[in-house]
mmCIF file with all atom_site columns, C-alpha atoms in Angstrom:
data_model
loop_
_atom_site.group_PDB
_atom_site.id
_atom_site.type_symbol
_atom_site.label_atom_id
_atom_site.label_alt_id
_atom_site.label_comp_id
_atom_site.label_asym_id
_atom_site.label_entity_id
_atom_site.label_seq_id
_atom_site.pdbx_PDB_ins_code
_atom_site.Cartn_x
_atom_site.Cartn_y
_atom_site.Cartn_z
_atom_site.occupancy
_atom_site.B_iso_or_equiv
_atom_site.pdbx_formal_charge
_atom_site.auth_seq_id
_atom_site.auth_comp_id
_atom_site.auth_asym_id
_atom_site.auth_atom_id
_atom_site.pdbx_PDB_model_num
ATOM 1   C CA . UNK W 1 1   ? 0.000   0.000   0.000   1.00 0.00 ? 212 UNK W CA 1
ATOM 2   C CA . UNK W 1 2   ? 1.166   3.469   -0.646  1.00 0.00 ? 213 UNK W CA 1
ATOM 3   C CA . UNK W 1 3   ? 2.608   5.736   2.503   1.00 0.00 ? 214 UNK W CA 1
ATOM 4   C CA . UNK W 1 4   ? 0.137   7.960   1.705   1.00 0.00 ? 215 UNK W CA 1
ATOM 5   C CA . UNK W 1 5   ? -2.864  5.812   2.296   1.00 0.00 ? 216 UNK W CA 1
ATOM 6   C CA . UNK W 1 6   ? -1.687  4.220   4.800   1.00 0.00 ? 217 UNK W CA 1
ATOM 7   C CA . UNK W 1 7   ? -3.177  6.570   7.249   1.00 0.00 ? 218 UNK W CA 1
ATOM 8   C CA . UNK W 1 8   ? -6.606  6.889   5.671   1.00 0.00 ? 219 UNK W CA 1
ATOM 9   C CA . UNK W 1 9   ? -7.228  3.544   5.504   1.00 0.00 ? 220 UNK W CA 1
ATOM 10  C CA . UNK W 1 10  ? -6.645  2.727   8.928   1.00 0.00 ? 221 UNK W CA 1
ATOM 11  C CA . UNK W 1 11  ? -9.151  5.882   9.945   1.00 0.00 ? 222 UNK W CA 1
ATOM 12  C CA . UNK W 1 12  ? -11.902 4.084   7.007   1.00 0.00 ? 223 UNK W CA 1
ATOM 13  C CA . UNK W 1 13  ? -10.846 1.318   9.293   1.00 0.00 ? 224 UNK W CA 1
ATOM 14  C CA . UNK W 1 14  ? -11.784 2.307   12.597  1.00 0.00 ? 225 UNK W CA 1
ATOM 15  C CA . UNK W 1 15  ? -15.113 4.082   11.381  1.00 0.00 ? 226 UNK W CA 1
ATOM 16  C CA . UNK W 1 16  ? -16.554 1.769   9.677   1.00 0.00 ? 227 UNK W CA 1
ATOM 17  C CA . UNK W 1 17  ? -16.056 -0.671  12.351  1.00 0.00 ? 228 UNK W CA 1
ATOM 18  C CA . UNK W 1 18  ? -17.385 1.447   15.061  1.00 0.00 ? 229 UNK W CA 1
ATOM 19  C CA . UNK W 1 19  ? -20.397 2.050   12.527  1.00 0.00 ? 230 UNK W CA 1
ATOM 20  C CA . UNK W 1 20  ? -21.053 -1.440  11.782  1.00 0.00 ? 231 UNK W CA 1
ATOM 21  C CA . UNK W 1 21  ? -21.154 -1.677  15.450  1.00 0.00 ? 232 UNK W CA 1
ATOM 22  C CA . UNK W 1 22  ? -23.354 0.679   16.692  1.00 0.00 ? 233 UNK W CA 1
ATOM 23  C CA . UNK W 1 23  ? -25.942 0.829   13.663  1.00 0.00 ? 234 UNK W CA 1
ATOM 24  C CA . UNK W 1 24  ? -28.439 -1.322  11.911  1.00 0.00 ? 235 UNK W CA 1
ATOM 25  C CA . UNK W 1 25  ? -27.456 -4.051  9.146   1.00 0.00 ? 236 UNK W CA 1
ATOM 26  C CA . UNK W 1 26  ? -29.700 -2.446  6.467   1.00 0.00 ? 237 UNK W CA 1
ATOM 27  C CA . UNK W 1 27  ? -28.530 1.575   7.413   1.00 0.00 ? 238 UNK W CA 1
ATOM 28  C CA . UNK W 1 28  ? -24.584 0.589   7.874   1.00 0.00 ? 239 UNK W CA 1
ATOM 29  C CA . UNK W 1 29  ? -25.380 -1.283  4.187   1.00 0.00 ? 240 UNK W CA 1
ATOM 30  C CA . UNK W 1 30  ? -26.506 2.329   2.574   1.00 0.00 ? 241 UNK W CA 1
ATOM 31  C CA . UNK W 1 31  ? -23.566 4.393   4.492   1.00 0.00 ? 242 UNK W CA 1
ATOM 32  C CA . UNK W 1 32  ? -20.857 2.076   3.305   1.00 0.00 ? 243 UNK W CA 1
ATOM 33  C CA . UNK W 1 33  ? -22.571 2.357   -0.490  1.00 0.00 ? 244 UNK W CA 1
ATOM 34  C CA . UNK W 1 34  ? -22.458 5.707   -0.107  1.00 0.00 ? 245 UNK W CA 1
ATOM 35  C CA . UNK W 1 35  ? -18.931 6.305   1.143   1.00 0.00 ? 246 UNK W CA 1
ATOM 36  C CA . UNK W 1 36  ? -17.467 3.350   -1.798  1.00 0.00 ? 247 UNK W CA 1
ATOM 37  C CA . UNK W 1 37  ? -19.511 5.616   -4.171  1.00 0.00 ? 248 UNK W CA 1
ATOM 38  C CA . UNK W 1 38  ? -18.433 9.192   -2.996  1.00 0.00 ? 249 UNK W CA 1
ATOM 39  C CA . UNK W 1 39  ? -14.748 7.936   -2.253  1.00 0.00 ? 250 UNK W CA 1
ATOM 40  C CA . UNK W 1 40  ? -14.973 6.207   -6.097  1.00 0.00 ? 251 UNK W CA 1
ATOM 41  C CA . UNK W 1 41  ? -15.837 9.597   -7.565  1.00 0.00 ? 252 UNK W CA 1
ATOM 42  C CA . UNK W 1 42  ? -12.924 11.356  -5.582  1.00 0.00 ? 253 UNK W CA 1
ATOM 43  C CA . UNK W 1 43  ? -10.536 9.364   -6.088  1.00 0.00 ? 254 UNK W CA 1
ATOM 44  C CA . UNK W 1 44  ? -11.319 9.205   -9.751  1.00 0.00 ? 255 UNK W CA 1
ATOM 45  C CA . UNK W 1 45  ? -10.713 12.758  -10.226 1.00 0.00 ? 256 UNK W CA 1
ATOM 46  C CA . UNK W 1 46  ? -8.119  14.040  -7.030  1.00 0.00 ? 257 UNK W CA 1
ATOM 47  C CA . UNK W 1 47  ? -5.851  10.588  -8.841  1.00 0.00 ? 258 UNK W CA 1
ATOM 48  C CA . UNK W 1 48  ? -6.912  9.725   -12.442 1.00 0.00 ? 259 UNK W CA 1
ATOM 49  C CA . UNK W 1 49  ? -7.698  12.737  -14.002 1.00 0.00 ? 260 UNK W CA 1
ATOM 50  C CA . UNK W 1 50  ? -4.769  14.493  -12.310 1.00 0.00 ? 261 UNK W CA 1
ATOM 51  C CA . UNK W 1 51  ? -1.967  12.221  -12.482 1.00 0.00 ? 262 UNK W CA 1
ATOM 52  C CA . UNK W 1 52  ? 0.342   10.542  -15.083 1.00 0.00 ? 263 UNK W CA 1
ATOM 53  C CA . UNK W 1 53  ? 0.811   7.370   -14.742 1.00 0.00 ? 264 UNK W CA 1
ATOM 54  C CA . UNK W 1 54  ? 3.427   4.628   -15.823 1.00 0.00 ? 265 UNK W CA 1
ATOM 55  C CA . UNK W 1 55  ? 3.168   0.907   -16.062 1.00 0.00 ? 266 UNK W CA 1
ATOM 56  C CA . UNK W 1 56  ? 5.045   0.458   -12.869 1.00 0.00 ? 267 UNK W CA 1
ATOM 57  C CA . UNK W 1 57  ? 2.442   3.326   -11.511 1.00 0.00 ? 268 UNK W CA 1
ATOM 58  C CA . UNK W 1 58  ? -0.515  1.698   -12.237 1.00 0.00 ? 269 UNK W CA 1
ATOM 59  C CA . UNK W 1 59  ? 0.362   -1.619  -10.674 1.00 0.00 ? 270 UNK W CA 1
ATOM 60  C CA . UNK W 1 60  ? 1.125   0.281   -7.445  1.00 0.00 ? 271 UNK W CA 1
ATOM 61  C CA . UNK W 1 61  ? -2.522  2.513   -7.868  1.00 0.00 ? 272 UNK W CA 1
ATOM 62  C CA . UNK W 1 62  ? -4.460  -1.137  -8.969  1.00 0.00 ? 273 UNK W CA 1
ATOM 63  C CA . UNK W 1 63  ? -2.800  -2.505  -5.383  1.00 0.00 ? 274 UNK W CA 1
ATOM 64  C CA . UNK W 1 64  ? -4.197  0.741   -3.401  1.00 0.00 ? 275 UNK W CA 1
ATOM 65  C CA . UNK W 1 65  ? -7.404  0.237   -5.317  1.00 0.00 ? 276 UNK W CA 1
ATOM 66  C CA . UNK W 1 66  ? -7.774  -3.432  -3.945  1.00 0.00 ? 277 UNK W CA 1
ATOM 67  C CA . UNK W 1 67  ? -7.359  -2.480  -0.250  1.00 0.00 ? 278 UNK W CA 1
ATOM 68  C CA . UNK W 1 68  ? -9.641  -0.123  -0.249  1.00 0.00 ? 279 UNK W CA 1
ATOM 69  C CA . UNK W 1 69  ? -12.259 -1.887  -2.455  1.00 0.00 ? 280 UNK W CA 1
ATOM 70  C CA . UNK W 1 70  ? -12.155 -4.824  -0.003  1.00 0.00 ? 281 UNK W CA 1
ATOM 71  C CA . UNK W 1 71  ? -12.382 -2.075  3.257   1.00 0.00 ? 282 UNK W CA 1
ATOM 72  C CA . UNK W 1 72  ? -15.497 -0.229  2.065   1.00 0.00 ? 283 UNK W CA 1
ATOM 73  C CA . UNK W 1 73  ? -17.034 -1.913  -1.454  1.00 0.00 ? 284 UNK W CA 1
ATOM 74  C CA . UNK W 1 74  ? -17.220 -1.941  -5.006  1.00 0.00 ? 285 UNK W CA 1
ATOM 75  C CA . UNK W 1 75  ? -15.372 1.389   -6.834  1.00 0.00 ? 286 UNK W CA 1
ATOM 76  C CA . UNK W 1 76  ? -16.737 0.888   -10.050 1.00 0.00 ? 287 UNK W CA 1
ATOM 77  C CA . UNK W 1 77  ? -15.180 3.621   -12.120 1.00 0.00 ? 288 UNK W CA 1
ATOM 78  C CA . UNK W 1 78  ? -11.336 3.177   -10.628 1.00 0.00 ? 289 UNK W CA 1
ATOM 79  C CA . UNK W 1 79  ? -12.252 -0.560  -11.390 1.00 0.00 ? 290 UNK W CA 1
ATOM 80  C CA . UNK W 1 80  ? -12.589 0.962   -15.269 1.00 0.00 ? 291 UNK W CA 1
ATOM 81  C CA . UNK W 1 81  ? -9.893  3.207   -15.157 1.00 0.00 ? 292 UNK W CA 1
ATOM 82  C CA . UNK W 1 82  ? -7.212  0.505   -13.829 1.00 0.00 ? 293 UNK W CA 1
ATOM 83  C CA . UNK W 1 83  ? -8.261  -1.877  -16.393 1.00 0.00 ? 294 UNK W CA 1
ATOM 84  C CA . UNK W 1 84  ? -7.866  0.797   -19.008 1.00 0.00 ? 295 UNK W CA 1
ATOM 85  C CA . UNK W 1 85  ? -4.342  1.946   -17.575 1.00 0.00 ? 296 UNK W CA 1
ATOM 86  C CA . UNK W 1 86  ? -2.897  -2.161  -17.332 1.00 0.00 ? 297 UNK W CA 1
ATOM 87  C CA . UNK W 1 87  ? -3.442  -2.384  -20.704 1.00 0.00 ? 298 UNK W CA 1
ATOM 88  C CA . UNK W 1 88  ? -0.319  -2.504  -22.923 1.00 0.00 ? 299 UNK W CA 1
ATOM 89  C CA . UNK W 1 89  ? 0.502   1.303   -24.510 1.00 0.00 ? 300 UNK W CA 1
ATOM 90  C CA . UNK W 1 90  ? 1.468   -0.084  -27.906 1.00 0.00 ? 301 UNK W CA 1
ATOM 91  C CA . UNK W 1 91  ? 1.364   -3.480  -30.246 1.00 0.00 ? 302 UNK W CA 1
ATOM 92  C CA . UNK W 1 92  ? 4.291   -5.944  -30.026 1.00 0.00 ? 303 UNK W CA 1
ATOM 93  C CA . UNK W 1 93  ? 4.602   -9.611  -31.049 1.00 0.00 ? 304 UNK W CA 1
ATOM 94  C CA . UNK W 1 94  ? 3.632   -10.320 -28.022 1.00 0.00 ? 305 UNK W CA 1
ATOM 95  C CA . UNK W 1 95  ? 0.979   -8.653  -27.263 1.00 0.00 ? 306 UNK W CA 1
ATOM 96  C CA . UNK W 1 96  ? -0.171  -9.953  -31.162 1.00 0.00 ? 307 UNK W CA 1
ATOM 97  C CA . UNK W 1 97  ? -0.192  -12.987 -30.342 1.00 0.00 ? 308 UNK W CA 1
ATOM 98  C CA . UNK W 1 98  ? -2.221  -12.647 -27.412 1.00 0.00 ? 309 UNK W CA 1
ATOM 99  C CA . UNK W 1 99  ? -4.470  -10.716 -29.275 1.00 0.00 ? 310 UNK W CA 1
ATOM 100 C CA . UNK W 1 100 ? -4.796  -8.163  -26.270 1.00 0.00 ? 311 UNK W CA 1
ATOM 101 C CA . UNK W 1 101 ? -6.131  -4.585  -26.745 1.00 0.00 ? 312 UNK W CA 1
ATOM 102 C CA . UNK W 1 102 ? -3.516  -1.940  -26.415 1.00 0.00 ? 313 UNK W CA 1
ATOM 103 C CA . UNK W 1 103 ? -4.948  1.724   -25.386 1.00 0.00 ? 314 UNK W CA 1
ATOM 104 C CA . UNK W 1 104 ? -3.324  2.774   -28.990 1.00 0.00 ? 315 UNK W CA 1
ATOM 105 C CA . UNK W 1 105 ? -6.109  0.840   -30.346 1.00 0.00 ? 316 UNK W CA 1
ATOM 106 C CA . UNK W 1 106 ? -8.768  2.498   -27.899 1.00 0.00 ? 317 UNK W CA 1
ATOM 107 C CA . UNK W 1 107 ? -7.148  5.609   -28.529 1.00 0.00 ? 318 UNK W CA 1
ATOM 108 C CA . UNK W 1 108 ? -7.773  5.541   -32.457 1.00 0.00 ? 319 UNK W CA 1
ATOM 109 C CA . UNK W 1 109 ? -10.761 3.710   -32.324 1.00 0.00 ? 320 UNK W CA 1
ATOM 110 C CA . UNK W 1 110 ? -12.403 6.434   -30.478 1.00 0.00 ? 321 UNK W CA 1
ATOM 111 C CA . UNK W 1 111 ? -10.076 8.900   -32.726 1.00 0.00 ? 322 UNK W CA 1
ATOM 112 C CA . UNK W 1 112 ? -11.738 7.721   -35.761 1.00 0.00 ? 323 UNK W CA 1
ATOM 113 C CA . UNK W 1 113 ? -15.172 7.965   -33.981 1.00 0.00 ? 324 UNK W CA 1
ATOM 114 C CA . UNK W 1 114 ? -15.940 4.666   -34.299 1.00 0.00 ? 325 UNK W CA 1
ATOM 115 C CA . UNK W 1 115 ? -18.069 4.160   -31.832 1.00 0.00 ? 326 UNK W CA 1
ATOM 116 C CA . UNK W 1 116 ? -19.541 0.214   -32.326 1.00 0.00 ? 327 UNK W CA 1
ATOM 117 C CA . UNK W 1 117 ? -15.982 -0.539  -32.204 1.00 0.00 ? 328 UNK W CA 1
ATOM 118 C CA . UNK W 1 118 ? -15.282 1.346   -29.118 1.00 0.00 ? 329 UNK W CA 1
ATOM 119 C CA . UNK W 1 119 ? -18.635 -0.342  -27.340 1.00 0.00 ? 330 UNK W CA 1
ATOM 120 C CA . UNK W 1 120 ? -16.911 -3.863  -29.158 1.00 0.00 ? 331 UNK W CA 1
ATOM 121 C CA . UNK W 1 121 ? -13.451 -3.080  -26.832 1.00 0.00 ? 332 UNK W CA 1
ATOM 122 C CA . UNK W 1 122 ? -15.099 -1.757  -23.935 1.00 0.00 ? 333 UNK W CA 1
ATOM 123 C CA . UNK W 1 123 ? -17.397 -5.309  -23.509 1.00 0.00 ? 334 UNK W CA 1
ATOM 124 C CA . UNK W 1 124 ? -14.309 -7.374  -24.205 1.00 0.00 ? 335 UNK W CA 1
ATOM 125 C CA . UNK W 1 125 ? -12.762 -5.688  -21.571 1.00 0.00 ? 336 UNK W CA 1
ATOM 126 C CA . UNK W 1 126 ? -15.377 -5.055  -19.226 1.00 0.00 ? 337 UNK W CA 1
ATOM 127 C CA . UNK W 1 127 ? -15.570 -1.417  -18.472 1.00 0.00 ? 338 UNK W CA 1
ATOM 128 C CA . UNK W 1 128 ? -19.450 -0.539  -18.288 1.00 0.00 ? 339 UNK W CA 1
ATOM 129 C CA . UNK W 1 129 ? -18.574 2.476   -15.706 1.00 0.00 ? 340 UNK W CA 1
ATOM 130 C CA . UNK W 1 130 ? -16.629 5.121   -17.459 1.00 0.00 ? 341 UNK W CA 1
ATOM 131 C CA . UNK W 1 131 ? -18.649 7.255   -19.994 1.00 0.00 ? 342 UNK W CA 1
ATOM 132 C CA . UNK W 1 132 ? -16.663 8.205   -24.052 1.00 0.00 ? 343 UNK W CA 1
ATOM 133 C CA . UNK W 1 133 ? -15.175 11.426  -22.332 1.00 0.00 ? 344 UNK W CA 1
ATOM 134 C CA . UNK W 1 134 ? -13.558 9.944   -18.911 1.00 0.00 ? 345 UNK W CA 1
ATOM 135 C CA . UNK W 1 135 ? -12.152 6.465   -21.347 1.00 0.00 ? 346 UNK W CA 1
ATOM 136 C CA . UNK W 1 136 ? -10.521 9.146   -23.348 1.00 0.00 ? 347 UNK W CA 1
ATOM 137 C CA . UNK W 1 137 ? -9.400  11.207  -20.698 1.00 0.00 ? 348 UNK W CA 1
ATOM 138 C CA . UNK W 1 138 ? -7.997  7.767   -18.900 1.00 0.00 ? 349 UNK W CA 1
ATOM 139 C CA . UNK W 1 139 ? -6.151  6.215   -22.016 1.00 0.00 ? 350 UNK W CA 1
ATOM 140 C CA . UNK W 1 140 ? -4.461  9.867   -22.292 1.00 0.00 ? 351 UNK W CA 1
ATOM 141 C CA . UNK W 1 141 ? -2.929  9.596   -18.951 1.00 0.00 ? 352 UNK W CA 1
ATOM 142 C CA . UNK W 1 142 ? -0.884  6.597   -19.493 1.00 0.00 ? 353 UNK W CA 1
ATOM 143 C CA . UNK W 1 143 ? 2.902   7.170   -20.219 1.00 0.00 ? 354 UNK W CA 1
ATOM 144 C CA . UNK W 1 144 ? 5.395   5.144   -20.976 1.00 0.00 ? 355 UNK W CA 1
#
């Protein structure tokens, strides 16, 4: 986990553990929704639409992600955004062979305003979260 989250995770810790505590299964249910979906659309734009991120970077950010996914719930649009930042930046043999998306391709697909394509990708990979202008905005924030 990164130093810097260290801290706010154990504080996300200790509340929601005096909360599930102290209130009601179905009420601690809608608070922790509601913090995984307010700390989803924070973190989305204080990190993702901020930053830069390398390959090395987003392994780091997709291990942060994971703590805090299994502390408070789902984080649906960091779920998107990780998935679009692991994928490889360009075509190799490799990465041919596999026949893995690269974010080149997502990058000229959407480019070329190809938009059946795009929805093609975005199924095969799984992102149902992130709306045309954040996928852009994500697959321009990978560098290499």
């Amino acid at each position: 986990m990164s130093t810097e989250l260290v801290e706010p995770v154990n504080t996300i810790k200790t509340l929601t553990s005096t909360l599930k505590a102290n209130l009601p299964h179905v009420l601690y249910a809608k608070v922790m929704k509601q913090l995984a979906k307010n700390l989803d659309c924070y973190l989305f734009k204080r990190i993702v639409q901020r930053g830069t991120f390398t390959l090395v970077g987003v392994g780091k950010f997709v291990t942060d992600v994971s703590i805090l996914s299994s502390r408070i719930g789902k984080l649906p649009r960091l779920k998107d955004a990780i998935t679009l930042l692991s994928l490889p930046s360009e075509s190799d043999d490799d990465v041919t062979k596999m026949r893995r998306i690269t974010i080149r391709q997502i990058f000229n697909t959407i480019e070329e305003g190809d938009m059946e394509g795009l929805q093609v990708i975005l199924n095969e990979l799984d992102v149902t979260f992130l709306g045309i202008e954040e996928i852009s905005y994500v697959v321009d924030r990978r560098i290499d």
